Amino acid sequence: DTGVSQNPRHKITKRGQNVTFRCDPISEHNRLYWYRQTLGQGPEFLTYFQNEAQLEKSRLLSDRFSAERPKGSFSTLEIQRTEQGDSAMYLCASNAGGYEQYFGPGTRLTVT
Amino acid sequence: QQQVKQSPQSLIVQKGGISIINCAYENTAFDYFPWYQQFPGKGPALLIAIRPDVSEKKEGRFTISFNKSAKQFSLHIMDSQPGDSATYFCAAHPRDNYGQNFVFGPGTRLSVLP
């Protein structure tokens, strides 16, 4: 399968714990995006990388959130001191320029 | 704040019928309007897209109609099939946005009855 992959697919954590998600984009895609999707809503943009550079961050990305793409390949999204409001589906997408973005299956986070 | 509104929230259509989903935007600085289809447990997948200089685009059973003056665009699914049952999102790309991230509508859950 050469699509965007995300791990884990599901994560249940207790409030206050830290969590980290991983996204592996389609090979040779230099652009990588993180979105958050809550139940009954469309995806909301969080942040965007071109190669290893983080070029844009949404106001939704509080200081508890950090994203990295150290070698311009896979990316990680870490949430520190999780809150119940962080419960959502976290989607990763990638492309090689142009408008079409290829989404992964997402990581569903539940904070109890 | 740039917004994209979408209606209806849910839609039930008989097999073979026409499904129509409408979207409206409030900011003229958008330059690309895609529709995404999302099945449960999957990420969104691009279905069809249009640029504002075109009034209609058709791909198979799927058609986008775009009304620039009204700031509205809609998705028509002809001969709807049970396999079309999914959530559909319209989206808009802000012009001059280097990152090319989208503003999404809240989604329409479509159920096509056999």
PDB file of N, CA, C and O in Angstrom, chain A residues 9 31 33 35 37 39-45 48 50 55-56 59 89 91 95 97-106, chain B residues 1 9 31-32 34 36 38 41-46 51 87 89 93-94 97-107 109:
ATOM      1  N   ARG A   9      -3.875   3.829  14.943  1.00  0.00           N
ATOM      2  CA  ARG A   9      -5.187   4.186  14.405  1.00  0.00           C
ATOM      3  C   ARG A   9      -6.119   4.664  15.505  1.00  0.00           C
ATOM      4  O   ARG A   9      -6.993   5.499  15.262  1.00  0.00           O
ATOM      5  N   ARG A  31       5.193  17.859   0.666  1.00  0.00           N
ATOM      6  CA  ARG A  31       4.299  18.637   1.519  1.00  0.00           C
ATOM      7  C   ARG A  31       3.477  17.713   2.406  1.00  0.00           C
ATOM      8  O   ARG A  31       2.962  16.692   1.945  1.00  0.00           O
ATOM      9  N   TYR A  33       0.545  17.772   5.736  1.00  0.00           N
ATOM     10  CA  TYR A  33      -0.434  18.579   6.452  1.00  0.00           C
ATOM     11  C   TYR A  33      -1.023  17.773   7.613  1.00  0.00           C
ATOM     12  O   TYR A  33      -1.239  16.570   7.494  1.00  0.00           O
ATOM     13  N   TYR A  35      -4.476  17.839  10.100  1.00  0.00           N
ATOM     14  CA  TYR A  35      -5.810  18.383  10.323  1.00  0.00           C
ATOM     15  C   TYR A  35      -6.400  17.706  11.561  1.00  0.00           C
ATOM     16  O   TYR A  35      -6.036  16.587  11.909  1.00  0.00           O
ATOM     17  N   GLN A  37     -10.245  16.617  13.089  1.00  0.00           N
ATOM     18  CA  GLN A  37     -11.656  16.476  12.731  1.00  0.00           C
ATOM     19  C   GLN A  37     -12.449  16.002  13.938  1.00  0.00           C
ATOM     20  O   GLN A  37     -12.200  14.919  14.461  1.00  0.00           O
ATOM     21  N   LEU A  39     -16.303  15.159  15.725  1.00  0.00           N
ATOM     22  CA  LEU A  39     -17.500  14.456  15.259  1.00  0.00           C
ATOM     23  C   LEU A  39     -18.486  15.421  14.624  1.00  0.00           C
ATOM     24  O   LEU A  39     -18.832  16.454  15.195  1.00  0.00           O
ATOM     25  N   GLY A  40     -18.908  15.107  13.420  1.00  0.00           N
ATOM     26  CA  GLY A  40     -19.908  15.937  12.754  1.00  0.00           C
ATOM     27  C   GLY A  40     -19.364  17.205  12.127  1.00  0.00           C
ATOM     28  O   GLY A  40     -20.133  18.062  11.699  1.00  0.00           O
ATOM     29  N   GLN A  41     -18.042  17.309  12.068  1.00  0.00           N
ATOM     30  CA  GLN A  41     -17.422  18.504  11.483  1.00  0.00           C
ATOM     31  C   GLN A  41     -16.433  18.121  10.395  1.00  0.00           C
ATOM     32  O   GLN A  41     -15.963  16.987  10.325  1.00  0.00           O
ATOM     33  N   GLY A  42     -16.120  19.089   9.562  1.00  0.00           N
ATOM     34  CA  GLY A  42     -15.087  18.861   8.565  1.00  0.00           C
ATOM     35  C   GLY A  42     -13.706  19.011   9.177  1.00  0.00           C
ATOM     36  O   GLY A  42     -13.555  19.531  10.283  1.00  0.00           O
ATOM     37  N   PRO A  43     -12.702  18.562   8.475  1.00  0.00           N
ATOM     38  CA  PRO A  43     -11.331  18.716   8.981  1.00  0.00           C
ATOM     39  C   PRO A  43     -10.958  20.188   9.161  1.00  0.00           C
ATOM     40  O   PRO A  43     -11.364  21.037   8.375  1.00  0.00           O
ATOM     41  N   GLU A  44     -10.182  20.452  10.216  1.00  0.00           N
ATOM     42  CA  GLU A  44      -9.674  21.803  10.468  1.00  0.00           C
ATOM     43  C   GLU A  44      -8.153  21.768  10.391  1.00  0.00           C
ATOM     44  O   GLU A  44      -7.513  20.928  11.029  1.00  0.00           O
ATOM     45  N   PHE A  45      -7.603  22.682   9.636  1.00  0.00           N
ATOM     46  CA  PHE A  45      -6.156  22.722   9.421  1.00  0.00           C
ATOM     47  C   PHE A  45      -5.418  23.028  10.717  1.00  0.00           C
ATOM     48  O   PHE A  45      -5.800  23.912  11.482  1.00  0.00           O
ATOM     49  N   TYR A  48       1.395  22.728   8.560  1.00  0.00           N
ATOM     50  CA  TYR A  48       1.838  22.326   7.229  1.00  0.00           C
ATOM     51  C   TYR A  48       3.360  22.364   7.163  1.00  0.00           C
ATOM     52  O   TYR A  48       3.996  23.279   7.695  1.00  0.00           O
ATOM     53  N   GLN A  50       6.737  21.870   4.457  1.00  0.00           N
ATOM     54  CA  GLN A  50       7.323  21.624   3.156  1.00  0.00           C
ATOM     55  C   GLN A  50       8.720  21.099   3.424  1.00  0.00           C
ATOM     56  O   GLN A  50       9.552  21.804   3.998  1.00  0.00           O
ATOM     57  N   LEU A  55       5.966  25.502   7.864  1.00  0.00           N
ATOM     58  CA  LEU A  55       5.751  26.810   7.254  1.00  0.00           C
ATOM     59  C   LEU A  55       4.505  27.523   7.737  1.00  0.00           C
ATOM     60  O   LEU A  55       4.393  28.743   7.571  1.00  0.00           O
ATOM     61  N   GLU A  56       3.566  26.796   8.276  1.00  0.00           N
ATOM     62  CA  GLU A  56       2.328  27.442   8.691  1.00  0.00           C
ATOM     63  C   GLU A  56       1.712  26.687   9.856  1.00  0.00           C
ATOM     64  O   GLU A  56       1.738  25.459   9.894  1.00  0.00           O
ATOM     65  N   ARG A  59      -4.094  28.842  14.448  1.00  0.00           N
ATOM     66  CA  ARG A  59      -4.312  29.288  15.832  1.00  0.00           C
ATOM     67  C   ARG A  59      -4.815  28.140  16.697  1.00  0.00           C
ATOM     68  O   ARG A  59      -4.745  28.196  17.919  1.00  0.00           O
ATOM     69  N   MET A  89     -10.408  13.112  15.702  1.00  0.00           N
ATOM     70  CA  MET A  89      -9.642  12.351  14.708  1.00  0.00           C
ATOM     71  C   MET A  89      -8.552  13.286  14.187  1.00  0.00           C
ATOM     72  O   MET A  89      -8.836  14.419  13.792  1.00  0.00           O
ATOM     73  N   LEU A  91      -5.949  13.856  11.321  1.00  0.00           N
ATOM     74  CA  LEU A  91      -5.706  13.428   9.940  1.00  0.00           C
ATOM     75  C   LEU A  91      -4.407  14.014   9.419  1.00  0.00           C
ATOM     76  O   LEU A  91      -4.079  15.163   9.686  1.00  0.00           O
ATOM     77  N   ASN A  95       1.077  15.906  -0.332  1.00  0.00           N
ATOM     78  CA  ASN A  95       1.069  16.068  -1.784  1.00  0.00           C
ATOM     79  C   ASN A  95       2.433  16.553  -2.245  1.00  0.00           C
ATOM     80  O   ASN A  95       3.329  16.837  -1.440  1.00  0.00           O
ATOM     81  N   GLY A  97       2.812  19.220  -4.286  1.00  0.00           N
ATOM     82  CA  GLY A  97       2.465  20.474  -4.946  1.00  0.00           C
ATOM     83  C   GLY A  97       1.103  20.311  -5.596  1.00  0.00           C
ATOM     84  O   GLY A  97       0.565  19.214  -5.670  1.00  0.00           O
ATOM     85  N   GLY A  98       0.536  21.389  -6.072  1.00  0.00           N
ATOM     86  CA  GLY A  98      -0.808  21.315  -6.612  1.00  0.00           C
ATOM     87  C   GLY A  98      -1.825  21.325  -5.489  1.00  0.00           C
ATOM     88  O   GLY A  98      -1.491  21.413  -4.314  1.00  0.00           O
ATOM     89  N   TYR A  99      -3.070  21.230  -5.861  1.00  0.00           N
ATOM     90  CA  TYR A  99      -4.130  21.365  -4.874  1.00  0.00           C
ATOM     91  C   TYR A  99      -4.531  20.046  -4.216  1.00  0.00           C
ATOM     92  O   TYR A  99      -4.931  20.018  -3.067  1.00  0.00           O
ATOM     93  N   GLU A 100      -4.476  18.938  -4.935  1.00  0.00           N
ATOM     94  CA  GLU A 100      -5.014  17.702  -4.380  1.00  0.00           C
ATOM     95  C   GLU A 100      -4.171  17.205  -3.226  1.00  0.00           C
ATOM     96  O   GLU A 100      -2.956  17.066  -3.343  1.00  0.00           O
ATOM     97  N   GLN A 101      -4.820  16.925  -2.115  1.00  0.00           N
ATOM     98  CA  GLN A 101      -4.155  16.374  -0.949  1.00  0.00           C
ATOM     99  C   GLN A 101      -4.662  14.955  -0.739  1.00  0.00           C
ATOM    100  O   GLN A 101      -5.848  14.685  -0.867  1.00  0.00           O
ATOM    101  N   TYR A 102      -3.736  14.077  -0.388  1.00  0.00           N
ATOM    102  CA  TYR A 102      -4.055  12.670  -0.178  1.00  0.00           C
ATOM    103  C   TYR A 102      -4.049  12.426   1.329  1.00  0.00           C
ATOM    104  O   TYR A 102      -3.023  12.602   1.991  1.00  0.00           O
ATOM    105  N   PHE A 103      -5.209  12.038   1.828  1.00  0.00           N
ATOM    106  CA  PHE A 103      -5.372  11.876   3.268  1.00  0.00           C
ATOM    107  C   PHE A 103      -5.086  10.446   3.715  1.00  0.00           C
ATOM    108  O   PHE A 103      -5.378   9.479   3.012  1.00  0.00           O
ATOM    109  N   GLY A 104      -4.558  10.342   4.929  1.00  0.00           N
ATOM    110  CA  GLY A 104      -4.433   9.052   5.586  1.00  0.00           C
ATOM    111  C   GLY A 104      -5.727   8.693   6.300  1.00  0.00           C
ATOM    112  O   GLY A 104      -6.680   9.472   6.291  1.00  0.00           O
ATOM    113  N   PRO A 105      -5.766   7.517   6.933  1.00  0.00           N
ATOM    114  CA  PRO A 105      -6.999   7.061   7.594  1.00  0.00           C
ATOM    115  C   PRO A 105      -7.262   7.743   8.929  1.00  0.00           C
ATOM    116  O   PRO A 105      -8.352   7.620   9.472  1.00  0.00           O
ATOM    117  N   GLY A 106      -6.263   8.444   9.444  1.00  0.00           N
ATOM    118  CA  GLY A 106      -6.465   9.176  10.693  1.00  0.00           C
ATOM    119  C   GLY A 106      -6.114   8.379  11.932  1.00  0.00           C
ATOM    120  O   GLY A 106      -6.043   7.146  11.920  1.00  0.00           O
TER     121      GLY A 106
ATOM    122  N   GLN B   1     -13.344  35.710   9.717  1.00  0.00           N
ATOM    123  CA  GLN B   1     -12.880  34.336   9.558  1.00  0.00           C
ATOM    124  C   GLN B   1     -13.531  33.721   8.319  1.00  0.00           C
ATOM    125  O   GLN B   1     -14.723  33.882   8.091  1.00  0.00           O
ATOM    126  N   GLN B   9     -27.489  18.794   6.412  1.00  0.00           N
ATOM    127  CA  GLN B   9     -26.596  18.075   7.314  1.00  0.00           C
ATOM    128  C   GLN B   9     -26.644  16.579   7.006  1.00  0.00           C
ATOM    129  O   GLN B   9     -25.645  15.880   7.104  1.00  0.00           O
ATOM    130  N   ASP B  31      -9.872  30.194  -4.518  1.00  0.00           N
ATOM    131  CA  ASP B  31      -9.583  29.958  -5.937  1.00  0.00           C
ATOM    132  C   ASP B  31      -9.682  28.505  -6.371  1.00  0.00           C
ATOM    133  O   ASP B  31      -9.325  28.154  -7.492  1.00  0.00           O
ATOM    134  N   TYR B  32     -10.194  27.654  -5.491  1.00  0.00           N
ATOM    135  CA  TYR B  32     -10.304  26.233  -5.843  1.00  0.00           C
ATOM    136  C   TYR B  32     -11.298  25.615  -4.897  1.00  0.00           C
ATOM    137  O   TYR B  32     -11.249  25.857  -3.684  1.00  0.00           O
ATOM    138  N   PRO B  34     -12.889  21.982  -3.968  1.00  0.00           N
ATOM    139  CA  PRO B  34     -12.992  20.528  -4.110  1.00  0.00           C
ATOM    140  C   PRO B  34     -14.141  19.961  -3.284  1.00  0.00           C
ATOM    141  O   PRO B  34     -14.613  20.575  -2.322  1.00  0.00           O
ATOM    142  N   TYR B  36     -14.876  16.380  -1.167  1.00  0.00           N
ATOM    143  CA  TYR B  36     -14.265  15.172  -0.637  1.00  0.00           C
ATOM    144  C   TYR B  36     -15.343  14.199  -0.183  1.00  0.00           C
ATOM    145  O   TYR B  36     -16.392  14.600   0.321  1.00  0.00           O
ATOM    146  N   GLN B  38     -15.922  10.817   2.299  1.00  0.00           N
ATOM    147  CA  GLN B  38     -15.299  10.120   3.418  1.00  0.00           C
ATOM    148  C   GLN B  38     -16.188   8.971   3.880  1.00  0.00           C
ATOM    149  O   GLN B  38     -17.349   9.189   4.246  1.00  0.00           O
ATOM    150  N   GLY B  41     -14.231   5.418   9.129  1.00  0.00           N
ATOM    151  CA  GLY B  41     -12.925   4.823   9.392  1.00  0.00           C
ATOM    152  C   GLY B  41     -11.864   5.139   8.369  1.00  0.00           C
ATOM    153  O   GLY B  41     -10.735   4.639   8.466  1.00  0.00           O
ATOM    154  N   LYS B  42     -12.198   5.974   7.396  1.00  0.00           N
ATOM    155  CA  LYS B  42     -11.238   6.333   6.342  1.00  0.00           C
ATOM    156  C   LYS B  42     -11.016   7.833   6.335  1.00  0.00           C
ATOM    157  O   LYS B  42     -11.820   8.607   6.835  1.00  0.00           O
ATOM    158  N   GLY B  43      -9.913   8.233   5.725  1.00  0.00           N
ATOM    159  CA  GLY B  43      -9.693   9.651   5.534  1.00  0.00           C
ATOM    160  C   GLY B  43     -10.478  10.155   4.330  1.00  0.00           C
ATOM    161  O   GLY B  43     -10.920   9.365   3.495  1.00  0.00           O
ATOM    162  N   PRO B  44     -10.660  11.464   4.217  1.00  0.00           N
ATOM    163  CA  PRO B  44     -11.362  12.023   3.048  1.00  0.00           C
ATOM    164  C   PRO B  44     -10.590  11.739   1.760  1.00  0.00           C
ATOM    165  O   PRO B  44      -9.363  11.715   1.759  1.00  0.00           O
ATOM    166  N   ALA B  45     -11.321  11.537   0.685  1.00  0.00           N
ATOM    167  CA  ALA B  45     -10.712  11.314  -0.625  1.00  0.00           C
ATOM    168  C   ALA B  45     -11.326  12.293  -1.614  1.00  0.00           C
ATOM    169  O   ALA B  45     -12.542  12.504  -1.618  1.00  0.00           O
ATOM    170  N   LEU B  46     -10.478  12.902  -2.435  1.00  0.00           N
ATOM    171  CA  LEU B  46     -10.957  13.878  -3.415  1.00  0.00           C
ATOM    172  C   LEU B  46     -11.895  13.206  -4.412  1.00  0.00           C
ATOM    173  O   LEU B  46     -11.585  12.167  -4.987  1.00  0.00           O
ATOM    174  N   ARG B  51     -12.629  25.175 -10.447  1.00  0.00           N
ATOM    175  CA  ARG B  51     -12.069  26.507 -10.252  1.00  0.00           C
ATOM    176  C   ARG B  51     -13.157  27.539 -10.528  1.00  0.00           C
ATOM    177  O   ARG B  51     -14.094  27.265 -11.285  1.00  0.00           O
ATOM    178  N   THR B  87     -20.013  10.411   3.901  1.00  0.00           N
ATOM    179  CA  THR B  87     -20.099  11.820   4.261  1.00  0.00           C
ATOM    180  C   THR B  87     -19.344  12.629   3.217  1.00  0.00           C
ATOM    181  O   THR B  87     -18.224  12.274   2.843  1.00  0.00           O
ATOM    182  N   PHE B  89     -17.847  16.360   1.997  1.00  0.00           N
ATOM    183  CA  PHE B  89     -17.388  17.660   2.464  1.00  0.00           C
ATOM    184  C   PHE B  89     -17.072  18.547   1.261  1.00  0.00           C
ATOM    185  O   PHE B  89     -16.338  18.124   0.360  1.00  0.00           O
ATOM    186  N   HIS B  93     -10.164  26.621  -1.161  1.00  0.00           N
ATOM    187  CA  HIS B  93      -8.759  26.958  -0.949  1.00  0.00           C
ATOM    188  C   HIS B  93      -8.574  28.469  -0.984  1.00  0.00           C
ATOM    189  O   HIS B  93      -8.928  29.118  -1.982  1.00  0.00           O
ATOM    190  N   PRO B  94      -8.039  29.049   0.087  1.00  0.00           N
ATOM    191  CA  PRO B  94      -7.827  30.502   0.088  1.00  0.00           C
ATOM    192  C   PRO B  94      -6.787  30.906  -0.940  1.00  0.00           C
ATOM    193  O   PRO B  94      -5.697  30.340  -0.995  1.00  0.00           O
ATOM    194  N   ASN B  97      -2.678  31.469  -0.603  1.00  0.00           N
ATOM    195  CA  ASN B  97      -2.258  30.665   0.552  1.00  0.00           C
ATOM    196  C   ASN B  97      -1.183  29.700   0.091  1.00  0.00           C
ATOM    197  O   ASN B  97      -1.457  28.735  -0.596  1.00  0.00           O
ATOM    198  N   TYR B  98       0.033  29.982   0.499  1.00  0.00           N
ATOM    199  CA  TYR B  98       1.161  29.204   0.015  1.00  0.00           C
ATOM    200  C   TYR B  98       1.048  27.737   0.397  1.00  0.00           C
ATOM    201  O   TYR B  98       1.424  26.855  -0.351  1.00  0.00           O
ATOM    202  N   GLY B  99       0.526  27.497   1.595  1.00  0.00           N
ATOM    203  CA  GLY B  99       0.444  26.131   2.077  1.00  0.00           C
ATOM    204  C   GLY B  99      -0.644  25.312   1.429  1.00  0.00           C
ATOM    205  O   GLY B  99      -0.630  24.104   1.511  1.00  0.00           O
ATOM    206  N   GLN B 100      -1.572  25.968   0.796  1.00  0.00           N
ATOM    207  CA  GLN B 100      -2.654  25.265   0.104  1.00  0.00           C
ATOM    208  C   GLN B 100      -3.461  24.370   1.030  1.00  0.00           C
ATOM    209  O   GLN B 100      -3.872  23.281   0.662  1.00  0.00           O
ATOM    210  N   ASN B 101      -3.666  24.800   2.264  1.00  0.00           N
ATOM    211  CA  ASN B 101      -4.577  24.081   3.125  1.00  0.00           C
ATOM    212  C   ASN B 101      -5.984  24.601   2.868  1.00  0.00           C
ATOM    213  O   ASN B 101      -6.177  25.712   2.399  1.00  0.00           O
ATOM    214  N   PHE B 102      -6.963  23.768   3.176  1.00  0.00           N
ATOM    215  CA  PHE B 102      -8.337  24.072   2.828  1.00  0.00           C
ATOM    216  C   PHE B 102      -9.181  24.491   4.016  1.00  0.00           C
ATOM    217  O   PHE B 102      -8.892  24.155   5.150  1.00  0.00           O
ATOM    218  N   VAL B 103     -10.271  25.185   3.713  1.00  0.00           N
ATOM    219  CA  VAL B 103     -11.339  25.431   4.667  1.00  0.00           C
ATOM    220  C   VAL B 103     -12.467  24.482   4.285  1.00  0.00           C
ATOM    221  O   VAL B 103     -12.959  24.523   3.155  1.00  0.00           O
ATOM    222  N   PHE B 104     -12.868  23.619   5.214  1.00  0.00           N
ATOM    223  CA  PHE B 104     -13.874  22.607   4.940  1.00  0.00           C
ATOM    224  C   PHE B 104     -15.243  23.010   5.480  1.00  0.00           C
ATOM    225  O   PHE B 104     -15.354  23.684   6.510  1.00  0.00           O
ATOM    226  N   GLY B 105     -16.292  22.573   4.780  1.00  0.00           N
ATOM    227  CA  GLY B 105     -17.643  22.656   5.322  1.00  0.00           C
ATOM    228  C   GLY B 105     -17.839  21.578   6.377  1.00  0.00           C
ATOM    229  O   GLY B 105     -16.999  20.695   6.537  1.00  0.00           O
ATOM    230  N   PRO B 106     -18.964  21.609   7.101  1.00  0.00           N
ATOM    231  CA  PRO B 106     -19.194  20.665   8.192  1.00  0.00           C
ATOM    232  C   PRO B 106     -19.590  19.266   7.741  1.00  0.00           C
ATOM    233  O   PRO B 106     -19.621  18.353   8.557  1.00  0.00           O
ATOM    234  N   GLY B 107     -19.908  19.083   6.469  1.00  0.00           N
ATOM    235  CA  GLY B 107     -20.199  17.748   5.970  1.00  0.00           C
ATOM    236  C   GLY B 107     -21.682  17.450   5.820  1.00  0.00           C
ATOM    237  O   GLY B 107     -22.532  18.025   6.516  1.00  0.00           O
ATOM    238  N   ARG B 109     -24.068  13.906   5.543  1.00  0.00           N
ATOM    239  CA  ARG B 109     -24.096  12.454   5.577  1.00  0.00           C
ATOM    240  C   ARG B 109     -25.171  11.972   4.615  1.00  0.00           C
ATOM    241  O   ARG B 109     -26.357  12.230   4.817  1.00  0.00           O
TER     242      ARG B 109
END
